[in-house]
Coordinates of C-alpha atoms and ligand atoms in Angstrom, one line a residue:
L256 CA 62.9 -81.2 0.1
E257 CA 61.2 -81.2 3.5
A258 CA 58.2 -83.3 4.7
K259 CA 56.7 -84.4 7.9
Y260 CA 56.0 -87.8 6.4
W261 CA 55.4 -89.3 2.8
G262 CA 52.2 -91.0 2.2
A263 CA 50.9 -93.6 -0.2
Y264 CA 47.2 -94.4 -1.3
A265 CA 47.0 -98.1 -0.6
Q266 CA 43.6 -99.4 -1.9
T267 CA 44.1 -101.8 -4.7
E268 CA 45.1 -105.5 -3.7
L269 CA 46.6 -108.4 -5.6
G270 CA 43.1 -110.0 -5.9
H271 CA 40.8 -107.0 -6.1
G272 CA 41.1 -103.6 -8.0
S273 CA 37.9 -102.5 -9.5
N274 CA 35.8 -104.2 -7.1
V275 CA 36.6 -102.1 -4.0
R276 CA 33.9 -103.5 -2.0
G277 CA 35.5 -107.0 -2.5
L278 CA 38.8 -105.8 -0.7
E279 CA 40.0 -108.4 1.8
T280 CA 42.4 -106.5 4.2
Q281 CA 40.8 -106.2 7.6
A282 CA 40.7 -103.4 10.2
T283 CA 39.2 -105.0 13.3
F284 CA 38.4 -102.9 16.3
D285 CA 39.8 -104.2 19.6
A286 CA 37.8 -102.6 22.4
A287 CA 40.3 -103.9 24.9
T288 CA 43.0 -101.7 23.7
D289 CA 41.2 -99.1 21.8
E290 CA 43.0 -100.1 18.7
F291 CA 42.4 -101.4 15.0
V292 CA 44.1 -104.4 14.0
I293 CA 45.3 -104.0 10.3
H294 CA 45.6 -107.5 8.8
S295 CA 46.3 -109.2 5.3
P296 CA 44.4 -112.5 5.8
T297 CA 45.4 -114.0 2.4
L298 CA 47.9 -113.7 -0.4
S299 CA 45.4 -112.0 -2.5
S300 CA 44.7 -109.3 0.2
M301 CA 48.2 -108.0 -0.3
K302 CA 48.1 -104.4 -1.3
W303 CA 49.4 -104.2 -4.8
W304 CA 49.9 -101.0 -7.0
P305 CA 50.2 -98.0 -4.4
T306 CA 52.2 -95.5 -6.3
G307 CA 55.5 -94.4 -4.6
M308 CA 54.9 -96.7 -1.6
Y309 CA 58.4 -98.0 -1.5
A310 CA 59.6 -94.7 -0.6
C311 CA 56.9 -93.7 1.7
T312 CA 56.9 -93.5 5.5
H313 CA 53.1 -93.9 5.8
A314 CA 50.0 -95.2 3.7
I315 CA 46.3 -94.7 4.0
V316 CA 45.4 -98.5 3.9
F317 CA 41.8 -99.2 2.7
C318 CA 40.2 -102.1 4.7
Q319 CA 37.0 -103.8 5.6
L320 CA 35.9 -102.2 8.9
L321 CA 35.0 -105.1 11.3
L322 CA 34.1 -104.3 14.9
G323 CA 35.2 -107.6 16.1
D324 CA 32.0 -108.8 17.5
G325 CA 31.3 -111.2 14.5
S326 CA 28.9 -108.7 12.7
P327 CA 29.6 -108.1 8.9
S328 CA 31.9 -105.4 7.6
R329 CA 30.7 -101.9 8.0
G330 CA 32.3 -101.1 4.7
V331 CA 35.7 -100.1 3.2
F332 CA 37.6 -97.2 4.9
G333 CA 41.0 -95.9 5.0
F334 CA 43.3 -96.1 8.0
F335 CA 46.6 -94.3 8.6
V336 CA 49.4 -96.8 9.1
Q337 CA 53.0 -96.1 9.6
L338 CA 55.3 -98.3 7.2
R339 CA 58.8 -97.2 8.2
D340 CA 60.6 -96.1 11.4
E341 CA 63.1 -93.3 11.8
H342 CA 65.8 -95.4 10.3
G343 CA 63.8 -96.2 7.1
D344 CA 63.3 -99.8 8.4
L345 CA 60.0 -101.5 8.1
M346 CA 57.7 -101.3 11.2
P347 CA 57.0 -104.5 13.0
G348 CA 54.3 -106.6 11.1
V349 CA 54.6 -104.7 7.9
E350 CA 56.2 -105.9 4.6
V351 CA 56.6 -103.5 1.8
G352 CA 58.1 -104.1 -1.5
E353 CA 58.5 -102.8 -5.1
I354 CA 56.3 -104.6 -7.8
G355 CA 58.9 -104.3 -10.6
P356 CA 59.3 -103.0 -14.0
K357 CA 56.2 -101.5 -15.7
V358 CA 55.2 -100.5 -19.3
S359 CA 56.9 -97.1 -18.9
A360 CA 60.6 -97.1 -17.8
A361 CA 60.0 -93.5 -16.6
E362 CA 57.3 -94.7 -14.1
C363 CA 58.1 -94.2 -10.4
N364 CA 58.3 -97.0 -7.8
I365 CA 54.9 -98.8 -7.3
G366 CA 54.8 -100.9 -4.4
Y367 CA 53.1 -104.0 -2.6
A368 CA 52.4 -104.2 1.2
R369 CA 51.3 -107.0 3.5
F370 CA 50.2 -106.5 7.2
D371 CA 50.5 -109.0 10.0
R372 CA 48.3 -107.9 12.8
V373 CA 49.5 -104.3 12.9
R374 CA 47.8 -102.3 15.7
V375 CA 47.0 -98.6 15.3
P376 CA 45.0 -96.2 17.5
R377 CA 41.2 -96.0 16.9
S378 CA 41.7 -92.4 15.8
H379 CA 43.7 -93.6 12.7
L380 CA 40.4 -94.4 11.0
V381 CA 40.4 -91.7 8.3
A382 CA 36.8 -90.7 7.8
K383 CA 35.1 -87.4 8.4
H384 CA 31.5 -88.5 8.7
I385 CA 31.5 -91.9 10.2
K386 CA 32.7 -92.9 13.7
V387 CA 33.6 -95.9 15.9
S388 CA 33.0 -95.1 19.6
R389 CA 35.3 -96.1 22.3
E390 CA 32.9 -99.0 23.1
G391 CA 33.0 -100.1 19.6
R392 CA 29.6 -98.8 18.2
F393 CA 29.6 -97.8 14.6
Q394 CA 28.0 -94.5 13.7
A395 CA 27.1 -94.2 9.8
A396 CA 27.2 -91.0 7.9
P397 CA 24.0 -89.0 7.8
P398 CA 22.2 -89.9 4.6
K399 CA 22.3 -86.3 3.2
L400 CA 26.2 -86.6 3.4
S401 CA 26.4 -89.9 1.6
R402 CA 25.9 -88.2 -1.7
Y403 CA 28.5 -85.5 -0.7
K404 CA 31.2 -88.0 0.1
Y405 CA 31.9 -88.4 -3.7
I406 CA 33.2 -85.0 -4.0
G407 CA 36.9 -85.8 -3.4
M408 CA 36.6 -88.5 -6.0
M409 CA 35.0 -86.4 -8.5
N410 CA 37.8 -83.7 -8.0
I411 CA 40.4 -86.4 -8.8
R412 CA 38.6 -87.4 -11.9
V413 CA 38.3 -83.9 -13.2
M414 CA 42.1 -83.6 -12.5
L415 CA 42.5 -86.6 -14.8
V416 CA 40.4 -85.0 -17.5
R417 CA 42.8 -82.0 -17.3
G418 CA 45.8 -84.4 -17.4
A419 CA 44.2 -85.9 -20.6
S420 CA 44.1 -82.4 -22.0
V421 CA 47.7 -81.8 -21.1
A422 CA 48.8 -85.2 -22.6
C423 CA 47.1 -84.3 -25.9
G424 CA 48.3 -80.8 -25.9
K425 CA 51.8 -81.9 -25.4
A426 CA 51.8 -84.7 -27.9
A427 CA 50.1 -82.3 -30.5
T428 CA 52.6 -79.6 -29.8
M429 CA 55.6 -81.9 -30.3
A430 CA 54.1 -83.6 -33.5
I431 CA 52.7 -80.5 -35.1
R432 CA 55.8 -78.4 -34.6
Y433 CA 57.9 -81.4 -36.0
S434 CA 55.4 -81.9 -39.0
A435 CA 55.8 -78.2 -39.7
V436 CA 59.5 -78.6 -40.0
R437 CA 59.9 -82.1 -41.6
R438 CA 59.8 -82.1 -45.4
Q439 CA 59.1 -85.4 -47.2
G440 CA 57.8 -86.0 -50.8
F441 CA 58.0 -83.8 -53.7
L442 CA 55.6 -80.9 -54.4
D443 CA 55.4 -82.0 -58.0
S444 CA 56.3 -85.7 -58.2
Q445 CA 55.1 -85.7 -61.9
A446 CA 57.6 -82.9 -63.0
A447 CA 60.4 -83.9 -65.2
N448 CA 62.7 -82.7 -62.5
A449 CA 60.8 -83.6 -59.3
L450 CA 63.9 -82.8 -57.1
A451 CA 63.7 -79.2 -58.3
S452 CA 60.0 -78.8 -57.3
G453 CA 61.1 -78.9 -53.7
E454 CA 59.6 -81.0 -50.9
A455 CA 56.3 -80.6 -49.0
A456 CA 56.1 -80.1 -45.1
I457 CA 54.4 -83.3 -43.8
L458 CA 51.9 -81.0 -42.0
D459 CA 50.4 -80.3 -45.5
Y460 CA 49.4 -83.9 -46.0
G461 CA 45.6 -84.5 -45.3
V462 CA 45.8 -87.6 -43.3
Q463 CA 48.6 -86.0 -41.1
Q464 CA 46.5 -82.9 -40.5
R465 CA 43.4 -85.0 -39.7
R466 CA 45.2 -87.1 -37.1
L467 CA 47.2 -84.2 -35.5
F468 CA 44.4 -81.6 -35.6
T469 CA 42.1 -84.2 -33.9
A470 CA 44.8 -84.3 -31.0
L471 CA 45.0 -80.6 -30.8
G472 CA 41.2 -80.3 -30.9
A473 CA 41.0 -82.8 -28.2
A474 CA 43.5 -80.9 -26.0
Y475 CA 41.2 -77.8 -26.1
L476 CA 38.0 -79.7 -25.8
L477 CA 39.2 -81.5 -22.7
L478 CA 40.8 -78.3 -21.3
W479 CA 37.3 -76.4 -21.6
T480 CA 35.4 -79.4 -20.1
G481 CA 37.7 -79.7 -17.2
R482 CA 37.4 -76.0 -16.4
A483 CA 33.7 -76.1 -16.8
V484 CA 33.3 -79.1 -14.5
V485 CA 35.5 -77.7 -11.8
S486 CA 33.5 -74.5 -11.7
Q487 CA 30.2 -76.5 -11.5
L488 CA 31.5 -78.5 -8.8
K489 CA 32.7 -75.5 -6.9
E490 CA 29.3 -73.9 -7.3
I491 CA 27.5 -77.0 -5.9
V492 CA 30.0 -77.2 -2.9
A493 CA 29.4 -73.5 -2.3
R494 CA 25.8 -73.7 -2.2
V495 CA 25.7 -76.9 0.0
E496 CA 27.9 -75.2 2.3
D497 CA 25.6 -72.2 2.4
G498 CA 22.9 -74.6 3.5
D499 CA 21.3 -75.2 0.3
D500 CA 20.9 -79.0 0.6
G501 CA 18.8 -79.1 -2.6
A502 CA 22.2 -78.2 -4.6
A503 CA 23.5 -81.6 -3.6
D504 CA 20.7 -83.2 -5.9
A505 CA 23.0 -82.4 -8.7
L506 CA 25.7 -84.5 -7.5
P507 CA 24.7 -88.0 -8.7
E508 CA 24.6 -86.7 -12.2
M509 CA 27.9 -85.0 -11.8
H510 CA 29.4 -88.0 -10.2
A511 CA 28.2 -90.2 -13.2
T512 CA 29.4 -87.7 -15.7
C513 CA 32.9 -87.2 -14.1
A514 CA 33.3 -91.1 -14.0
G515 CA 32.4 -91.2 -17.7
L516 CA 34.5 -88.2 -18.6
K517 CA 37.6 -89.9 -16.8
A518 CA 37.1 -93.1 -18.7
H519 CA 36.4 -91.3 -22.0
S520 CA 39.1 -88.7 -21.8
T521 CA 42.0 -90.9 -20.8
T522 CA 41.1 -93.6 -23.2
W523 CA 40.8 -91.0 -26.1
A524 CA 43.9 -89.2 -25.0
A525 CA 46.0 -92.4 -24.8
A526 CA 45.1 -93.3 -28.2
L527 CA 45.7 -89.7 -29.7
V528 CA 49.2 -89.3 -27.9
E529 CA 50.1 -92.8 -29.4
D530 CA 48.9 -91.6 -32.8
C531 CA 50.8 -88.4 -32.5
R532 CA 54.0 -90.5 -32.0
K533 CA 53.3 -92.6 -35.0
C534 CA 52.7 -89.4 -37.0
C535 CA 56.4 -88.6 -36.6
G536 CA 57.4 -91.8 -38.4
G537 CA 60.7 -93.3 -37.1
M538 CA 61.7 -90.2 -35.2
G539 CA 58.7 -90.8 -33.0
Y540 CA 60.2 -94.1 -32.1
L541 CA 63.2 -92.3 -30.6
R542 CA 63.0 -91.7 -26.9
S543 CA 64.5 -88.3 -27.5
S544 CA 61.5 -87.3 -29.3
G545 CA 59.7 -87.2 -25.9
L546 CA 56.6 -88.6 -27.6
A547 CA 57.6 -92.3 -26.9
D548 CA 57.9 -91.7 -23.3
L549 CA 54.9 -89.6 -23.1
S550 CA 52.8 -92.4 -24.8
T551 CA 54.1 -95.0 -22.5
S552 CA 53.9 -93.1 -19.2
Y553 CA 50.4 -91.6 -19.9
V554 CA 48.8 -95.0 -20.9
G555 CA 48.6 -95.8 -17.1
S556 CA 45.9 -93.2 -16.6
V557 CA 43.5 -95.3 -18.5
T558 CA 43.6 -97.8 -15.6
A559 CA 44.6 -95.8 -12.5
E560 CA 42.1 -94.0 -10.4
G561 CA 39.3 -96.2 -11.8
E562 CA 39.4 -98.6 -14.7
A563 CA 38.1 -96.9 -17.7
V564 CA 35.4 -99.6 -18.6
V565 CA 34.3 -100.0 -15.1
L566 CA 33.7 -96.2 -14.8
A567 CA 32.0 -96.0 -18.1
L568 CA 29.6 -98.7 -17.2
Q569 CA 28.8 -96.7 -14.0
T570 CA 27.7 -93.9 -16.4
A571 CA 25.8 -96.3 -18.5
R572 CA 23.9 -97.5 -15.4
F573 CA 23.2 -93.8 -14.7
L574 CA 21.9 -93.2 -18.2
I575 CA 19.5 -96.2 -18.0
K576 CA 18.3 -94.8 -14.6
S577 CA 17.7 -91.3 -16.3
V578 CA 15.8 -92.9 -19.2
A579 CA 13.4 -94.8 -16.8
Q580 CA 12.8 -91.6 -14.9
A581 CA 12.1 -89.7 -18.0
R582 CA 9.7 -92.5 -19.1
R583 CA 8.0 -92.4 -15.8
G584 CA 7.3 -88.6 -16.6
E585 CA 9.7 -87.3 -14.0
A586 CA 12.0 -84.3 -14.7
V587 CA 15.7 -85.2 -15.4
A588 CA 18.1 -82.7 -14.3
G589 CA 21.7 -82.0 -15.3
A590 CA 23.6 -83.1 -18.4
T591 CA 21.3 -86.2 -19.0
A592 CA 18.3 -84.1 -19.3
Y593 CA 18.5 -84.8 -23.1
V594 CA 16.8 -88.1 -22.5
S595 CA 13.6 -86.3 -22.3
D596 CA 14.1 -84.4 -25.6
A597 CA 12.0 -84.7 -28.8
P598 CA 14.1 -86.2 -31.6
L599 CA 16.1 -83.6 -33.6
P600 CA 14.8 -83.5 -37.2
P601 CA 16.9 -84.5 -40.3
Q602 CA 19.7 -82.0 -40.8
D603 CA 20.8 -80.2 -43.7
V604 CA 24.4 -79.2 -43.2
A605 CA 24.4 -76.5 -46.0
R606 CA 21.9 -74.6 -43.8
W607 CA 23.9 -74.4 -40.8
G608 CA 25.5 -71.3 -42.1
D609 CA 28.6 -70.6 -44.3
R610 CA 31.0 -68.9 -41.7
P611 CA 33.3 -71.5 -40.3
G612 CA 33.4 -71.6 -36.6
S613 CA 30.2 -69.4 -36.3
S614 CA 28.1 -70.0 -33.1
A615 CA 25.2 -71.2 -35.4
R616 CA 27.4 -74.0 -36.8
I617 CA 28.8 -75.0 -33.5
G618 CA 25.3 -74.7 -31.9
A619 CA 24.1 -77.1 -34.7
L620 CA 26.8 -79.5 -33.9
V621 CA 26.3 -79.5 -30.1
A622 CA 22.5 -80.2 -31.0
L623 CA 23.6 -83.1 -33.2
H624 CA 25.8 -84.8 -30.5
R625 CA 23.1 -84.1 -28.0
D626 CA 20.6 -86.0 -30.1
R627 CA 23.0 -88.9 -30.7
A628 CA 23.7 -89.2 -27.0
R629 CA 19.7 -89.2 -26.5
R630 CA 19.1 -91.9 -29.2
V631 CA 21.9 -94.2 -28.0
A632 CA 20.9 -93.8 -24.3
L633 CA 17.3 -94.7 -25.2
E634 CA 18.4 -97.7 -27.1
L635 CA 20.5 -98.9 -24.3
A636 CA 17.8 -98.5 -21.8
D637 CA 15.4 -100.5 -24.3
D638 CA 18.0 -103.4 -24.6
F639 CA 18.5 -103.4 -20.8
D640 CA 14.8 -103.6 -20.3
A641 CA 14.5 -106.3 -22.8
A642 CA 17.3 -108.2 -21.0
T643 CA 15.6 -107.9 -17.5
A644 CA 12.2 -108.9 -19.1
S645 CA 13.7 -112.0 -20.4
G646 CA 14.6 -113.0 -16.8
L647 CA 18.1 -111.7 -16.3
G648 CA 19.1 -110.4 -13.0
F649 CA 20.4 -106.8 -12.8
D650 CA 24.2 -107.6 -13.2
A651 CA 23.6 -110.1 -16.0
A652 CA 21.3 -107.7 -17.8
L653 CA 23.8 -104.9 -17.4
N654 CA 26.6 -107.2 -18.7
S655 CA 24.4 -108.2 -21.6
V656 CA 24.4 -104.5 -22.8
A657 CA 27.9 -103.5 -21.7
V658 CA 29.2 -103.0 -25.1
A659 CA 26.3 -100.5 -25.8
G660 CA 26.9 -99.0 -22.4
W661 CA 30.5 -98.2 -23.3
H662 CA 29.3 -96.7 -26.4
A663 CA 26.5 -94.7 -24.7
N664 CA 29.2 -93.3 -22.4
E665 CA 31.2 -92.2 -25.3
C666 CA 28.2 -90.4 -26.8
H667 CA 27.3 -88.9 -23.5
C668 CA 30.8 -87.5 -23.0
A669 CA 31.0 -86.2 -26.6
Y670 CA 27.9 -84.2 -26.0
V671 CA 29.1 -82.9 -22.6
M672 CA 32.4 -82.0 -23.9
A673 CA 30.8 -80.1 -27.0
K674 CA 28.3 -78.4 -24.6
N675 CA 31.1 -77.2 -22.2
A676 CA 33.4 -76.0 -25.0
Q677 CA 30.5 -74.0 -26.7
S678 CA 29.9 -72.2 -23.3
A679 CA 33.6 -72.1 -21.9
M680 CA 35.4 -70.9 -25.0
P681 CA 33.8 -67.6 -25.7
A682 CA 33.9 -66.7 -21.9
V683 CA 37.7 -67.6 -21.8
V684 CA 39.1 -66.2 -25.0
K685 CA 38.7 -62.4 -25.3
D686 CA 40.8 -61.9 -28.5
D687 CA 38.7 -61.9 -31.7
A688 CA 41.4 -63.5 -33.9
A689 CA 42.3 -66.2 -31.4
R690 CA 38.6 -66.8 -30.9
A691 CA 38.0 -67.2 -34.6
A692 CA 40.9 -69.7 -34.9
L693 CA 39.8 -71.8 -31.9
A694 CA 36.2 -71.7 -33.0
T695 CA 37.3 -73.2 -36.4
L696 CA 39.4 -75.8 -34.6
L697 CA 36.3 -76.7 -32.2
E698 CA 34.0 -76.9 -35.3
F699 CA 36.5 -79.4 -36.9
T700 CA 36.8 -81.4 -33.9
L701 CA 33.0 -81.8 -33.4
L702 CA 32.5 -82.4 -37.1
Q703 CA 35.2 -84.9 -37.5
L704 CA 33.5 -86.8 -34.5
V705 CA 30.5 -87.0 -36.5
E706 CA 32.3 -88.2 -39.5
E707 CA 34.3 -90.8 -37.7
K708 CA 31.1 -92.1 -35.9
G709 CA 28.8 -91.7 -38.9
G710 CA 26.9 -94.9 -38.1
D711 CA 25.4 -93.3 -35.2
F712 CA 23.9 -90.5 -37.2
A713 CA 23.1 -92.2 -40.4
G714 CA 19.4 -92.8 -41.1
A715 CA 18.4 -90.6 -38.1
T716 CA 19.6 -86.9 -38.4
L717 CA 22.0 -87.4 -41.3
D718 CA 21.2 -89.2 -44.6
T719 CA 23.9 -90.4 -46.9
S720 CA 24.1 -87.2 -49.0
Q721 CA 24.5 -85.3 -45.7
M722 CA 27.3 -87.6 -44.5
R723 CA 29.1 -86.8 -47.7
A724 CA 28.6 -83.0 -46.9
V725 CA 30.0 -83.7 -43.5
R726 CA 33.2 -85.3 -45.1
L727 CA 33.6 -82.4 -47.4
A728 CA 33.1 -79.9 -44.6
T729 CA 35.6 -81.6 -42.3
N730 CA 38.1 -81.5 -45.0
E731 CA 37.5 -77.7 -45.7
L732 CA 37.9 -77.1 -41.9
Q733 CA 41.1 -78.9 -41.5
A734 CA 42.5 -76.8 -44.3
L735 CA 41.4 -73.7 -42.4
V736 CA 43.1 -75.0 -39.2
R737 CA 46.4 -75.5 -41.0
P738 CA 47.7 -71.9 -41.1
D739 CA 47.1 -71.5 -37.3
A740 CA 48.1 -75.0 -36.2
V741 CA 51.6 -74.1 -34.9
A742 CA 50.2 -70.9 -33.1
L743 CA 47.4 -73.0 -31.6
C744 CA 50.0 -75.4 -30.3
D745 CA 52.2 -72.4 -28.9
S746 CA 49.1 -70.8 -27.2
L747 CA 48.9 -73.9 -25.1
G748 CA 52.1 -72.7 -23.5
Y749 CA 54.3 -75.7 -23.0
S750 CA 57.9 -74.7 -22.6
D751 CA 60.7 -77.0 -24.0
A752 CA 61.4 -78.2 -20.3
Q753 CA 57.7 -79.1 -20.0
L754 CA 57.9 -81.0 -23.1
G755 CA 60.7 -83.1 -21.6
H756 CA 63.3 -81.3 -24.0
S757 CA 61.7 -83.2 -26.9
T758 CA 64.0 -83.1 -29.9
L759 CA 61.1 -82.9 -32.2
G760 CA 58.8 -80.4 -30.2
R761 CA 61.4 -77.7 -29.5
E762 CA 60.2 -74.2 -30.0
D763 CA 63.1 -73.2 -32.1
G764 CA 62.3 -75.9 -34.9
Q765 CA 66.0 -77.1 -34.8
V766 CA 65.0 -80.6 -34.8
Y767 CA 67.9 -82.3 -36.8
E768 CA 70.5 -80.7 -34.7
A769 CA 68.7 -81.8 -31.6
I770 CA 68.1 -85.5 -32.7
Y771 CA 71.9 -85.6 -33.8
D772 CA 73.0 -83.9 -30.5
A773 CA 71.0 -86.3 -28.4
A774 CA 72.2 -89.3 -30.5
R775 CA 75.8 -88.2 -30.0
R776 CA 75.5 -88.4 -26.2
S777 CA 75.1 -92.2 -26.5
P778 CA 78.1 -93.9 -24.5
L779 CA 78.4 -96.1 -27.6
N780 CA 79.4 -93.3 -29.8
G781 CA 83.3 -93.0 -30.0
T782 CA 85.6 -94.1 -32.8
R783 CA 86.4 -97.4 -31.3
M784 CA 83.5 -99.8 -31.1
V785 CA 82.4 -100.8 -27.8
G786 CA 82.7 -104.4 -27.3
W787 CA 85.3 -104.8 -30.1
D788 CA 87.6 -106.9 -27.9
V789 CA 84.9 -109.4 -27.7
L790 CA 83.5 -109.4 -31.2
S791 CA 86.9 -108.9 -33.2
P792 CA 88.0 -112.5 -32.7
V793 CA 85.3 -113.9 -35.2
V794 CA 86.0 -111.2 -37.9
D795 CA 88.2 -111.8 -40.9
M796 CA 91.0 -109.3 -40.1
E797 CA 92.7 -109.8 -43.4
F798 CA 89.6 -108.6 -45.2
L799 CA 89.2 -105.5 -43.1
R800 CA 92.9 -104.8 -43.6
A801 CA 92.6 -105.1 -47.4
G802 CA 89.6 -102.8 -47.4
A803 CA 91.3 -100.2 -45.3
R804 CA 94.1 -100.1 -48.0
T805 CA 91.6 -99.1 -50.6
Q806 CA 89.2 -96.6 -48.8
R807 CA 90.3 -93.2 -47.8
Q808 CA 89.1 -89.7 -46.9
G809 CA 89.4 -87.2 -49.7
N810 CA 88.8 -83.6 -50.6
H811 CA 86.3 -83.9 -53.5
A812 CA 83.1 -82.3 -52.0
P813 CA 83.0 -79.4 -49.6
P814 CA 82.9 -80.4 -46.0
A815 CA 79.3 -81.1 -44.8
K816 CA 77.8 -78.4 -42.7
L817 CA 76.9 -79.6 -39.2
Ligands
FAD1167 C1 50.0 -96.6 -13.2 C2 49.2 -97.1 -12.0 C3 49.1 -96.4 -10.9 C4 48.3 -96.9 -9.8 N1 48.3 -96.3 -8.5 C5 47.6 -96.8 -7.5 C6 47.7 -96.4 -6.2 O1 48.4 -95.3 -6.0 N2 47.0 -96.9 -5.3 C7 46.0 -98.0 -5.4 O2 45.4 -98.4 -4.5 N3 46.0 -98.4 -6.7 C8 46.7 -97.9 -7.7 N4 46.6 -98.5 -9.1 C9 45.7 -99.7 -9.3 C10 44.5 -99.2 -10.1 O3 43.6 -98.4 -9.2 C11 43.8 -100.5 -10.5 O4 44.7 -101.1 -11.5 C12 42.5 -100.2 -11.2 O5 41.5 -99.8 -10.2 C13 41.9 -101.5 -11.9 O6 41.9 -102.5 -11.1 P1 42.8 -104.0 -11.5 O7 44.1 -103.6 -12.0 O8 42.6 -105.0 -10.5 O9 41.9 -104.4 -12.9 P2 40.6 -105.3 -12.8 O10 39.5 -104.8 -11.8 O11 41.0 -106.9 -12.7 O12 40.1 -105.3 -14.3 C14 40.6 -106.1 -15.4 C15 39.7 -106.0 -16.6 O13 38.4 -106.5 -16.1 C16 37.4 -105.6 -16.5 N5 36.4 -105.5 -15.4 C17 36.6 -105.6 -14.1 N6 35.5 -105.5 -13.3 C18 34.5 -105.3 -14.3 C19 33.2 -105.1 -14.2 N7 32.5 -105.1 -13.0 N8 32.5 -105.0 -15.4 C20 33.0 -105.0 -16.5 N9 34.4 -105.3 -16.6 C21 35.1 -105.3 -15.4 C22 38.1 -104.3 -16.5 O14 37.4 -103.4 -17.6 C23 39.6 -104.6 -17.1 O15 39.6 -104.6 -18.6 C24 47.3 -97.9 -10.1 C25 47.3 -98.6 -11.4 C26 48.2 -98.1 -12.3 C27 48.2 -98.8 -13.7

């Protein structure tokens, strides 16, 4: 391991997380010495949450940039600050600590930091497009670049969408492999000799399939979406760098969609990972399963890098804006263009075609999700307009429709994911049989979302009889996914090591051997009970001795195969 220095990202404070503009740490320019003075003026301004900071030598510390002339803050910017010296001791004026145990025992150190008038050179302001001159004059970024500045943030959010795919993929792999091995419940419980009928693999149970195939489908859906957004971003950046300023017009929508996708994908994945854990019954409660640790370590992603609700509401604001634009007769570009669509006519599921996973059926589902996103966005905008018309200010009006806004983001993301999967999957998967299996899984995933969120479709595009048709079709599809389920997990390509040597998810299926082996490694497991010295004084020794005289090991049955 070699490094020039280790750095932490120190933005969040004890008193402010989501409200980045409200951060209190100050960086005040001192023209006399050409330095910034980094200072934590209050307890609540202490940096709180920077990942890995305890073991870092440096941090980018986000502060209100003050020019020291009494003028208001020029905004929040990062400053490069050294935390530790060559001996690992804290630098003068710096206090760094560890915040304590978190939900996940596997979580790395997360720190706090406080700065008492720490002076750093002017050049330690980390900003490409803004400047503070030697005389202390502030030069803002050119307006054109202000939209461009979000690209770094978007890249991180797309990484988190891909992370959500990885979490779902690993959880589904572990739980589906285990469910293919685990047998529980008689094949014919009504038979005179039920024992002789044999037991069913738990993967053959309907509810188990629904839960696990949803996680598997989500893994692929999020994988394709992550890929599609990365390539869209790359294309925009390349065009902007080639001098096509107009390409940057797509950025606000991309920014809103990336925020929404981060919120939706991490929330969805956290729920699905935990559900995969529950699907393994008691074994999923064992840490050796790998699922318990995955669930507790993954859940932090919902909050880190932008709290889910706060990001979803940013997307909701963008949707409201897009609807207003469409209503003014202006063109709406990008993924929210659906706000200008005509309503989709009522659907007849039977007419989508009878080949599972066909492009006609997937196309119909993408259209259905698109129309749901449109309708829900329009309703959100109507409610928001009514709230402002009643006299509420912008923030109060937005808050009054926040629940609808959260939901509108979910609908927007479902459509974006469906659209991205529809275009990415055929391009990426060349093998016909693999494509057919994936298309079936994709159709199942999109259709089960329709079933689960039936209320959004009922009365608009699907009537009661059509909702019943959706239910039946979803059931048929999950039965079709079943034979390929393990192979679809295998093709995600997670090695046993990447699955944390999960006892349940191992590729060779030797789950019981692995569970027993892991249990045996407990330091408690010997013949003599650990703690006997302390506990034995309260036990009736005469009773134990009498029992030991009547119980023995015999040779009636053949020895167990272990
Ligand atoms: C595992 C982990 C790692 C992290 N790593 C880092 C790191 O390396 N560096 C760093 O700087 N930070 C880090 N963070 C902090 C993280 O960025 C913040 O936790 C996050 O931004 C949310 O801020 P908060 O915790 O203050 O929550 P709050 O902002 O207080 O949110 C609490 C609740 O209030 C709601 N809420 C807040 N504002 C609004 C609003 N405007 N509208 C509606 N609802 C609202 C939220 O939805 C949430 O339910 C990490 C956090 C975690 C969990």
